[in-house]
Amino acid sequence: EEDALLAGHLRLLAAAWQADPPDPSAGERLLPQLIGAFLMPADSHCRAGPLSRPAIYDLLLQLCASNCRCLRALSLALRPLHRIHGWEVPAPPEPRGQCGLVGLKNGGATCYMNSVLQQLFMVPGLAAAVLSTPDPTATAGDEQNTATAATTVATAASGSSVDGGGSSESGDGALYQLQLVLAHLLELQQQYYVPDQLWANFSLWGEKVNPREQQDAFAFFQALIDQTDEQAKRPLLSAFFRGRFKHLIESEQCEHRCELEEDFYGLHLPVQSGSLEAALHAFVRGETMQADNAYSCERCGNRKVTALRRTRIASLPPVLCFHLKRFDYDWLRGQPLKSDLYFSFPRRVELGPFMASAAGASSGDSASDGPQQQQQKEQEMQEQQQPSNYNLVGVVIHSGKASAGHYYSLVRERRPGELG
Ligand SMILES: [Zn+2]
C-alpha cells in the first residue's frame, strides 16, 4: 500500500512538473534526494517497491531529458556508488623495442610455434619469398589488399568449417597465416604481435591446434613447410630447408646395389652420442643386415644376402636443421619422456664427410663404369661443389619436462646474404 501511495505521488509530481516546469535548479535538488532516499539509500536496501521504482526511474528520465544540469547531478550522485578497482581495459602494447624486433604473444602454450616462427623470420630472404607469393586460395585481388584480406580472415574464423589440412577457404590456410605473421614481424610498430589467427586456423595432423596444448616444435616446423608449400604450389619453404638422403644397401655376396633417395627437413639425431660430430658419425656408420634380418636381393631372385645398409646425404639445403631427439614416450607408463643428456655442438660444422659423394662412400669399380655411373659421378661431383660448411645461426630450446615446459629461441642476426 505504501509503495502504491509513493508511486502515485511520484506520477502526480511528474505530471505537474511537465505541465508547469519549476526553476531548473529545483530538479538538481530533487534528484539526489530521489536516489539517496528511495533508490539507493546509503544505510539500507532500496526503499522503493515494485510500483514506485519504475515511477522513480521515469521521473529521473523526465528530469534529465529536459535539463542537462540534472544529468550532471545524476552522474555526480551515482559516481560515489561505483567502486572502481582499476581499469579493466588493457594498456596498449609498448612500441617496438630498441632492438628493432617484434615479439610474438604466447597463447598459453604456443611457444613451440613462436620459437620456430622467429627462426624463420630471421632466415635472410625467407620473409620476402613468402610475402611475394600469391595465395592461390585467396580470391582475386585479395592478396594485394590487406584490409580486404583481414576482413576475409575474420569471416573465415567465425564461420569456417573445422576440417583440417586441405581447407580451401580464403585466409585460413597456412601460407596466408605465415604471411600475416611475417608481415607483422616486419612492419608492426608495437612490442609484440598476437598471432591469434594462426592459433584459430592452424592444423597439426588434421586437427585444429589448441593454443593451450604444447606440441613438438619440429612437428610444427615440418607441418608448416608441408602446408605452406602445398598452398604455394611450389617449393617455397622447402627451397630453404629441404635436403635429400641417399639410402644405400650393398652386399659383398652379390654385385647389386640398391639406392633410394628421400627428402629431409632435418637430420634427426639421438642425443645419447653426446656430441653432434659423434651423432653424425653414428648416423652414417650403417647397419649390417644379416641372419634373420638379411637383405633379400630382388635382382638375385630374392636371395637372402648379408648386406650393409647406410645413409648418406645426397644434397644439402641452404639452411640445415638438426633435430635432437630428446623426446620419447614410455608406452608402459603412458608418459612422455625427455632426455636431459648433455649434447655439444660446434659453431661451425663441415658436412662434406657425410655426403654420398664423399671418398669411400661409393664402392663402384671404375673399370665397370657404364654411362649411368658416369652420369652419377658427374652429379656427385656437382654436389660436392655445393658448400657443405654450416655456421650455427639459431637454436630452438625446450626447457622443462616433456609434459610441461617452455620453448624459446636463440637466433643470430645474419649479415645480408648470409644464410648459415
Ligand atoms: Zn643381388
Short mmCIF file of C-alpha atoms and ligand atoms in Angstrom, two decimals:
data_model
loop_
_atom_site.label_atom_id
_atom_site.label_comp_id
_atom_site.label_asym_id
_atom_site.label_seq_id
_atom_site.Cartn_x
_atom_site.Cartn_y
_atom_site.Cartn_z
CA GLU A 1 0.00 0.00 0.00
CA GLU A 2 2.78 2.36 0.98
CA ASP A 3 4.52 1.51 -2.31
CA ALA A 4 1.39 2.25 -4.37
CA LEU A 5 0.94 5.54 -2.49
CA LEU A 6 4.55 6.57 -3.18
CA ALA A 7 4.19 5.60 -6.83
CA GLY A 8 1.03 7.69 -7.10
CA HIS A 9 2.72 10.72 -5.55
CA LEU A 10 5.66 10.40 -7.93
CA ARG A 11 3.42 10.12 -11.01
CA LEU A 12 1.48 13.18 -9.84
CA LEU A 13 4.73 15.08 -9.32
CA ALA A 14 5.92 14.10 -12.79
CA ALA A 15 2.70 15.30 -14.41
CA ALA A 16 2.76 18.60 -12.50
CA TRP A 17 6.44 19.07 -13.34
CA GLN A 18 5.73 18.62 -17.03
CA ALA A 19 2.70 20.92 -17.01
CA ASP A 20 4.47 23.75 -15.20
CA PRO A 21 8.27 23.22 -15.04
CA PRO A 22 9.80 24.92 -11.99
CA ASP A 23 13.21 26.59 -11.83
CA PRO A 24 15.90 24.25 -13.34
CA SER A 25 17.76 24.17 -10.03
CA ALA A 26 14.73 22.51 -8.39
CA GLY A 27 15.39 19.39 -10.45
CA GLU A 28 19.04 19.42 -9.39
CA ARG A 29 17.99 19.47 -5.74
CA LEU A 30 15.28 16.83 -6.13
CA LEU A 31 17.44 14.35 -7.97
CA PRO A 32 19.95 13.40 -5.21
CA GLN A 33 17.02 13.04 -2.81
CA LEU A 34 15.25 10.57 -5.10
CA ILE A 35 18.39 8.48 -5.30
CA GLY A 36 19.53 8.86 -1.70
CA ALA A 37 16.11 8.47 -0.03
CA PHE A 38 14.41 5.84 -2.18
CA LEU A 39 16.53 4.15 -4.83
CA MET A 40 19.93 3.63 -3.23
CA PRO A 41 19.92 4.82 0.37
CA ALA A 42 23.35 4.54 1.93
CA ASP A 43 22.07 2.94 5.14
CA SER A 44 19.74 0.25 3.80
CA HIS A 45 18.39 -1.59 0.81
CA CYS A 46 16.26 0.09 -1.80
CA ARG A 47 13.14 1.55 -0.15
CA ALA A 48 11.17 1.80 -3.36
CA GLY A 49 8.90 -1.15 -4.17
CA PRO A 50 7.93 -2.74 -7.49
CA LEU A 51 5.41 0.04 -8.25
CA SER A 52 7.34 3.10 -7.11
CA ARG A 53 10.70 2.05 -8.55
CA PRO A 54 9.61 2.40 -12.21
CA ALA A 55 7.95 5.71 -11.27
CA ILE A 56 11.27 7.00 -9.88
CA TYR A 57 13.15 5.94 -13.00
CA ASP A 58 10.54 7.60 -15.21
CA LEU A 59 10.83 10.82 -13.21
CA LEU A 60 14.65 10.74 -13.36
CA LEU A 61 14.44 10.26 -17.11
CA GLN A 62 12.00 13.14 -17.43
CA LEU A 63 14.21 15.47 -15.37
CA CYS A 64 17.41 14.58 -17.23
CA ALA A 65 15.88 14.62 -20.71
CA SER A 66 14.89 18.24 -20.40
CA ASN A 67 17.79 19.54 -18.33
CA CYS A 68 21.47 18.82 -18.75
CA ARG A 69 22.21 20.18 -15.26
CA CYS A 70 20.04 17.37 -13.93
CA LEU A 71 22.01 14.88 -16.00
CA ARG A 72 25.20 16.18 -14.43
CA ALA A 73 23.66 15.98 -10.94
CA LEU A 74 22.64 12.38 -11.68
CA SER A 75 26.14 11.35 -12.66
CA LEU A 76 27.57 13.11 -9.58
CA ALA A 77 25.08 11.24 -7.38
CA LEU A 78 25.87 7.88 -8.99
CA ARG A 79 29.64 8.17 -9.07
CA PRO A 80 30.30 7.57 -5.35
CA LEU A 81 28.19 4.42 -5.58
CA HIS A 82 30.65 2.82 -8.02
CA ARG A 83 33.81 1.39 -6.59
CA ILE A 84 36.48 1.37 -9.26
CA HIS A 85 39.07 -1.40 -8.89
CA GLY A 86 41.44 -0.18 -11.56
CA TRP A 87 40.69 -0.07 -15.25
CA GLU A 88 39.71 -3.30 -16.95
CA VAL A 89 40.84 -2.02 -20.35
CA PRO A 90 44.28 -3.49 -21.15
CA ALA A 91 47.00 -0.95 -21.71
CA PRO A 92 48.05 -0.61 -25.34
CA PRO A 93 51.25 -2.53 -26.15
CA GLU A 94 54.55 -0.76 -25.85
CA PRO A 95 56.16 0.45 -29.07
CA ARG A 96 58.65 -1.74 -30.92
CA GLY A 97 61.72 -2.25 -28.76
CA GLN A 98 65.13 -0.70 -29.31
CA CYS A 99 66.42 -4.00 -30.73
CA GLY A 100 64.08 -3.36 -33.66
CA LEU A 101 62.40 -6.76 -33.37
CA VAL A 102 58.78 -7.63 -32.66
CA GLY A 103 57.75 -10.35 -30.22
CA LEU A 104 55.01 -12.95 -30.56
CA LYS A 105 52.45 -13.36 -27.81
CA ASN A 106 52.13 -16.76 -26.21
CA GLY A 107 48.56 -18.06 -26.48
CA GLY A 108 49.02 -20.34 -23.46
CA ALA A 109 51.39 -22.97 -24.84
CA THR A 110 52.11 -21.68 -28.34
CA CYS A 111 55.78 -21.08 -27.58
CA TYR A 112 56.58 -24.06 -29.85
CA MET A 113 55.12 -22.04 -32.75
CA ASN A 114 56.66 -18.73 -31.75
CA SER A 115 60.19 -20.08 -31.35
CA VAL A 116 60.03 -21.64 -34.84
CA LEU A 117 58.38 -18.59 -36.44
CA GLN A 118 61.06 -16.26 -35.08
CA GLN A 119 63.74 -18.54 -36.52
CA LEU A 120 62.01 -18.49 -39.92
CA PHE A 121 61.67 -14.72 -39.80
CA MET A 122 65.41 -14.33 -39.30
CA VAL A 123 66.37 -16.50 -42.29
CA PRO A 124 67.55 -13.97 -44.88
CA GLY A 125 65.23 -13.86 -47.88
CA LEU A 126 62.57 -16.11 -46.37
CA ALA A 127 60.08 -13.43 -45.39
CA ALA A 128 60.45 -11.74 -48.78
CA ALA A 129 59.91 -15.04 -50.61
CA VAL A 130 56.82 -15.90 -48.56
CA LEU A 131 55.30 -12.43 -48.76
CA SER A 132 55.76 -12.19 -52.53
CA THR A 133 53.96 -15.49 -53.09
CA PRO A 134 50.33 -15.03 -54.09
CA ASP A 135 47.92 -17.16 -52.08
CA PRO A 136 46.06 -19.23 -54.71
CA THR A 137 43.26 -19.88 -52.21
CA ALA A 138 42.56 -16.16 -51.91
CA THR A 139 40.02 -14.64 -54.28
CA ALA A 140 41.49 -12.44 -57.00
CA GLY A 141 42.97 -9.22 -55.69
CA ASP A 142 42.66 -10.17 -52.04
CA GLU A 143 46.33 -10.78 -51.51
CA GLN A 144 47.04 -7.28 -52.77
CA ASN A 145 44.71 -5.71 -50.27
CA THR A 146 45.50 -6.29 -46.63
CA ALA A 147 42.30 -4.69 -45.40
CA THR A 148 40.14 -6.93 -47.56
CA ALA A 149 42.19 -9.96 -46.63
CA ALA A 150 41.90 -9.16 -42.93
CA THR A 151 38.14 -8.95 -43.25
CA THR A 152 38.13 -12.25 -45.06
CA VAL A 153 40.10 -13.76 -42.19
CA ALA A 154 37.59 -12.53 -39.65
CA THR A 155 34.74 -14.02 -41.66
CA ALA A 156 36.57 -17.28 -42.17
CA ALA A 157 37.44 -17.55 -38.48
CA SER A 158 33.86 -17.12 -37.34
CA GLY A 159 32.17 -19.34 -39.85
CA SER A 160 34.76 -21.74 -41.21
CA SER A 161 34.43 -25.47 -41.25
CA VAL A 162 36.71 -27.36 -38.88
CA ASP A 163 38.22 -29.70 -41.44
CA GLY A 164 41.98 -29.60 -41.16
CA GLY A 165 44.65 -29.67 -43.81
CA GLY A 166 43.04 -29.31 -47.18
CA SER A 167 40.82 -26.38 -46.38
CA SER A 168 40.48 -24.07 -49.33
CA GLU A 169 38.69 -21.15 -47.73
CA SER A 170 40.48 -17.89 -48.33
CA GLY A 171 42.59 -16.70 -45.43
CA ASP A 172 42.64 -19.73 -43.19
CA GLY A 173 45.47 -21.51 -44.98
CA ALA A 174 48.97 -21.89 -43.58
CA LEU A 175 50.51 -19.74 -46.33
CA TYR A 176 48.26 -16.79 -45.56
CA GLN A 177 48.75 -17.24 -41.81
CA LEU A 178 52.52 -17.31 -42.23
CA GLN A 179 52.35 -14.21 -44.41
CA LEU A 180 50.30 -12.47 -41.73
CA VAL A 181 52.85 -13.30 -39.00
CA LEU A 182 55.91 -12.39 -41.08
CA ALA A 183 54.35 -9.12 -42.29
CA HIS A 184 53.63 -8.10 -38.71
CA LEU A 185 57.13 -9.06 -37.54
CA LEU A 186 58.46 -6.85 -40.33
CA GLU A 187 56.20 -3.84 -40.07
CA LEU A 188 54.35 -3.74 -36.75
CA GLN A 189 55.27 -0.70 -34.67
CA GLN A 190 54.39 -2.41 -31.40
CA GLN A 191 56.34 -4.51 -28.94
CA TYR A 192 54.61 -7.75 -29.88
CA TYR A 193 52.11 -9.30 -32.24
CA VAL A 194 49.24 -11.58 -31.22
CA PRO A 195 49.07 -14.39 -33.82
CA ASP A 196 45.52 -15.33 -32.84
CA GLN A 197 44.52 -16.04 -36.46
CA LEU A 198 47.24 -18.66 -36.63
CA TRP A 199 46.02 -20.25 -33.38
CA ALA A 200 42.48 -20.33 -34.75
CA ASN A 201 43.36 -21.80 -38.13
CA PHE A 202 46.48 -23.94 -37.96
CA SER A 203 46.08 -27.71 -38.03
CA LEU A 204 48.52 -30.39 -36.92
CA TRP A 205 47.82 -33.94 -38.08
CA GLY A 206 44.45 -32.83 -39.44
CA GLU A 207 43.26 -31.32 -36.17
CA LYS A 208 43.00 -27.66 -35.22
CA VAL A 209 45.65 -26.79 -32.66
CA ASN A 210 44.69 -25.93 -29.12
CA PRO A 211 46.73 -22.87 -28.07
CA ARG A 212 46.84 -24.20 -24.50
CA GLU A 213 48.40 -27.50 -25.53
CA GLN A 214 52.14 -27.89 -26.05
CA GLN A 215 53.25 -29.56 -29.27
CA ASP A 216 56.60 -30.57 -30.65
CA ALA A 217 58.39 -27.64 -32.30
CA PHE A 218 59.87 -29.80 -35.05
CA ALA A 219 56.48 -31.31 -35.87
CA PHE A 220 55.12 -27.78 -36.22
CA PHE A 221 58.08 -26.78 -38.40
CA GLN A 222 57.53 -29.79 -40.67
CA ALA A 223 53.76 -29.26 -40.89
CA LEU A 224 54.22 -25.57 -41.64
CA ILE A 225 56.59 -26.39 -44.53
CA ASP A 226 54.24 -29.05 -45.94
CA GLN A 227 51.09 -26.94 -45.73
CA THR A 228 52.68 -23.70 -46.93
CA ASP A 229 54.31 -25.34 -49.94
CA GLU A 230 51.15 -27.23 -50.81
CA GLN A 231 49.25 -23.97 -50.99
CA ALA A 232 52.02 -22.09 -52.77
CA LYS A 233 52.08 -24.98 -55.29
CA ARG A 234 55.87 -24.81 -55.38
CA PRO A 235 58.82 -25.43 -53.05
CA LEU A 236 58.62 -22.22 -51.02
CA LEU A 237 59.91 -23.13 -47.56
CA SER A 238 61.36 -26.37 -48.91
CA ALA A 239 63.71 -24.29 -51.03
CA PHE A 240 65.36 -23.21 -47.79
CA PHE A 241 65.22 -26.38 -45.71
CA ARG A 242 64.89 -29.45 -47.91
CA GLY A 243 67.80 -31.78 -48.39
CA ARG A 244 67.97 -35.33 -49.70
CA PHE A 245 69.19 -38.55 -48.16
CA LYS A 246 70.60 -41.39 -50.16
CA HIS A 247 69.97 -44.78 -48.63
CA LEU A 248 72.36 -47.45 -49.88
CA ILE A 249 72.17 -51.19 -49.50
CA GLU A 250 75.23 -53.07 -50.68
CA SER A 251 76.26 -56.67 -50.33
CA GLU A 252 79.58 -58.40 -50.77
CA GLN A 253 77.74 -61.57 -51.74
CA CYS A 254 76.35 -60.11 -54.94
CA GLU A 255 77.20 -57.20 -57.20
CA HIS A 256 73.83 -55.48 -56.89
CA ARG A 257 73.37 -52.22 -55.16
CA CYS A 258 70.10 -50.69 -54.02
CA GLU A 259 69.76 -46.93 -53.85
CA LEU A 260 66.85 -44.94 -52.58
CA GLU A 261 66.58 -41.19 -52.20
CA GLU A 262 64.42 -39.44 -49.65
CA ASP A 263 63.70 -35.80 -48.79
CA PHE A 264 64.52 -34.49 -45.35
CA TYR A 265 63.88 -31.26 -43.50
CA GLY A 266 66.23 -32.01 -40.67
CA LEU A 267 68.77 -34.55 -39.53
CA HIS A 268 67.17 -36.42 -36.65
CA LEU A 269 69.92 -37.29 -34.22
CA PRO A 270 69.84 -39.18 -30.93
CA VAL A 271 71.39 -37.26 -28.03
CA GLN A 272 72.96 -40.35 -26.46
CA SER A 273 76.12 -39.94 -28.53
CA GLY A 274 76.91 -36.73 -26.62
CA SER A 275 78.04 -34.54 -29.49
CA LEU A 276 76.97 -33.52 -32.97
CA GLU A 277 80.09 -34.96 -34.53
CA ALA A 278 79.69 -38.35 -32.82
CA ALA A 279 76.00 -38.42 -33.71
CA LEU A 280 76.77 -37.70 -37.37
CA HIS A 281 79.37 -40.46 -37.49
CA ALA A 282 76.89 -42.88 -35.93
CA PHE A 283 74.32 -41.70 -38.46
CA VAL A 284 76.44 -42.72 -41.46
CA ARG A 285 78.07 -45.79 -39.88
CA GLY A 286 75.44 -48.09 -41.26
CA GLU A 287 73.88 -51.30 -40.12
CA THR A 288 74.70 -54.84 -41.15
CA MET A 289 71.70 -56.80 -42.37
CA GLN A 290 72.34 -60.47 -41.69
CA ALA A 291 70.78 -63.72 -40.46
CA ASP A 292 67.06 -63.11 -39.82
CA ASN A 293 67.44 -59.52 -40.91
CA ALA A 294 69.35 -60.37 -44.09
CA TYR A 295 68.59 -58.40 -47.22
CA SER A 296 66.58 -60.17 -49.88
CA CYS A 297 68.07 -59.02 -53.15
CA GLU A 298 65.36 -58.67 -55.77
CA ARG A 299 67.74 -58.93 -58.67
CA CYS A 300 69.11 -62.20 -57.27
CA GLY A 301 65.60 -63.61 -57.18
CA ASN A 302 65.07 -62.50 -53.58
CA ARG A 303 68.12 -64.38 -52.41
CA LYS A 304 68.97 -63.59 -48.80
CA VAL A 305 72.33 -61.87 -48.66
CA THR A 306 74.29 -60.25 -45.88
CA ALA A 307 74.35 -56.56 -46.68
CA LEU A 308 75.34 -53.18 -45.30
CA ARG A 309 72.67 -50.52 -45.11
CA ARG A 310 73.94 -46.96 -44.93
CA THR A 311 72.52 -43.48 -45.23
CA ARG A 312 74.41 -40.60 -46.77
CA ILE A 313 73.44 -37.05 -47.54
CA ALA A 314 72.80 -36.67 -51.26
CA SER A 315 72.14 -32.94 -51.22
CA LEU A 316 72.17 -30.26 -48.56
CA PRO A 317 69.68 -27.43 -48.12
CA PRO A 318 70.68 -23.75 -47.81
CA VAL A 319 69.61 -23.86 -44.15
CA LEU A 320 70.22 -27.16 -42.41
CA CYS A 321 68.28 -28.20 -39.31
CA PHE A 322 69.42 -30.72 -36.76
CA HIS A 323 66.64 -32.23 -34.72
CA LEU A 324 67.93 -33.60 -31.42
CA LYS A 325 65.66 -36.42 -30.37
CA ARG A 326 65.19 -35.63 -26.69
CA PHE A 327 61.54 -36.64 -26.55
CA ASP A 328 60.34 -40.19 -26.27
CA TYR A 329 57.31 -41.98 -24.95
CA ASP A 330 57.09 -44.51 -22.16
CA TRP A 331 54.43 -46.86 -23.52
CA LEU A 332 54.32 -48.90 -20.31
CA ARG A 333 53.56 -45.96 -18.06
CA GLY A 334 51.83 -43.94 -20.75
CA GLN A 335 54.08 -40.96 -20.12
CA PRO A 336 56.10 -38.69 -22.36
CA LEU A 337 59.81 -38.78 -21.61
CA LYS A 338 62.54 -36.25 -22.11
CA SER A 339 66.27 -36.82 -22.09
CA ASP A 340 68.37 -34.11 -20.46
CA LEU A 341 71.67 -35.63 -21.59
CA TYR A 342 74.47 -33.24 -22.37
CA PHE A 343 74.95 -32.75 -26.11
CA SER A 344 77.59 -30.47 -27.53
CA PHE A 345 77.60 -28.87 -30.95
CA PRO A 346 80.14 -26.63 -32.62
CA ARG A 347 79.63 -23.13 -34.00
CA ARG A 348 80.70 -24.41 -37.38
CA VAL A 349 80.21 -27.84 -38.90
CA GLU A 350 81.53 -29.48 -42.05
CA LEU A 351 79.09 -31.94 -43.61
CA GLY A 352 81.34 -32.97 -46.51
CA PRO A 353 82.43 -36.29 -44.93
CA PHE A 354 78.79 -37.35 -44.54
CA MET A 355 77.83 -36.75 -48.14
CA ALA A 356 77.14 -39.52 -50.62
CA SER A 357 79.88 -38.00 -52.77
CA ALA A 358 82.49 -38.27 -50.03
CA ALA A 359 85.51 -40.50 -50.60
CA GLY A 360 84.77 -44.10 -49.71
CA ALA A 361 81.04 -43.63 -49.89
CA SER A 362 80.85 -45.27 -53.26
CA SER A 363 82.23 -48.74 -53.79
CA GLY A 364 81.85 -48.58 -57.56
CA ASP A 365 84.58 -50.21 -59.59
CA SER A 366 85.93 -47.66 -62.04
CA ALA A 367 86.60 -50.32 -64.67
CA SER A 368 82.94 -51.27 -64.87
CA ASP A 369 81.61 -47.73 -65.09
CA GLY A 370 78.77 -47.54 -67.57
CA PRO A 371 77.28 -44.28 -68.84
CA GLN A 372 74.81 -44.31 -65.97
CA GLN A 373 77.52 -44.49 -63.34
CA GLN A 374 79.46 -41.84 -65.21
CA GLN A 375 76.47 -39.53 -65.10
CA GLN A 376 76.01 -40.29 -61.46
CA LYS A 377 79.61 -39.45 -60.74
CA GLU A 378 79.28 -36.14 -62.53
CA GLN A 379 76.22 -35.37 -60.48
CA GLU A 380 78.12 -36.25 -57.34
CA MET A 381 80.96 -34.00 -58.44
CA GLN A 382 78.49 -31.14 -58.77
CA GLU A 383 77.01 -31.87 -55.40
CA GLN A 384 80.44 -31.92 -53.89
CA GLN A 385 80.91 -28.38 -55.09
CA GLN A 386 77.93 -27.08 -53.16
CA PRO A 387 79.02 -25.63 -49.84
CA SER A 388 78.86 -28.13 -47.03
CA ASN A 389 80.06 -25.76 -44.30
CA TYR A 390 77.44 -24.50 -41.91
CA ASN A 391 77.58 -21.80 -39.28
CA LEU A 392 75.35 -22.05 -36.25
CA VAL A 393 72.63 -19.41 -36.64
CA GLY A 394 69.91 -20.47 -34.25
CA VAL A 395 68.85 -22.87 -31.55
CA VAL A 396 65.27 -23.76 -30.60
CA ILE A 397 65.42 -24.74 -26.94
CA HIS A 398 62.93 -26.67 -24.85
CA SER A 399 63.33 -26.20 -21.12
CA GLY A 400 61.47 -28.17 -18.51
CA LYS A 401 59.89 -31.59 -18.57
CA ALA A 402 58.38 -33.49 -21.50
CA SER A 403 54.81 -32.86 -20.40
CA ALA A 404 55.25 -29.26 -19.31
CA GLY A 405 57.94 -26.90 -20.41
CA HIS A 406 58.76 -23.86 -22.41
CA TYR A 407 60.22 -23.34 -25.86
CA TYR A 408 62.37 -20.37 -26.71
CA SER A 409 64.76 -19.46 -29.48
CA LEU A 410 68.25 -18.10 -29.74
CA VAL A 411 68.76 -16.53 -33.14
CA ARG A 412 71.83 -14.91 -34.58
CA GLU A 413 71.24 -11.82 -36.67
CA ARG A 414 72.75 -12.53 -40.05
CA ARG A 415 74.63 -10.21 -42.27
CA PRO A 416 72.86 -9.58 -45.59
CA GLY A 417 73.09 -12.62 -47.86
CA GLU A 418 74.41 -14.91 -45.14
CA LEU A 419 72.25 -17.99 -44.70
CA GLY A 420 74.28 -20.07 -42.29
ZN ZN B 1 71.95 -59.30 -55.78
#
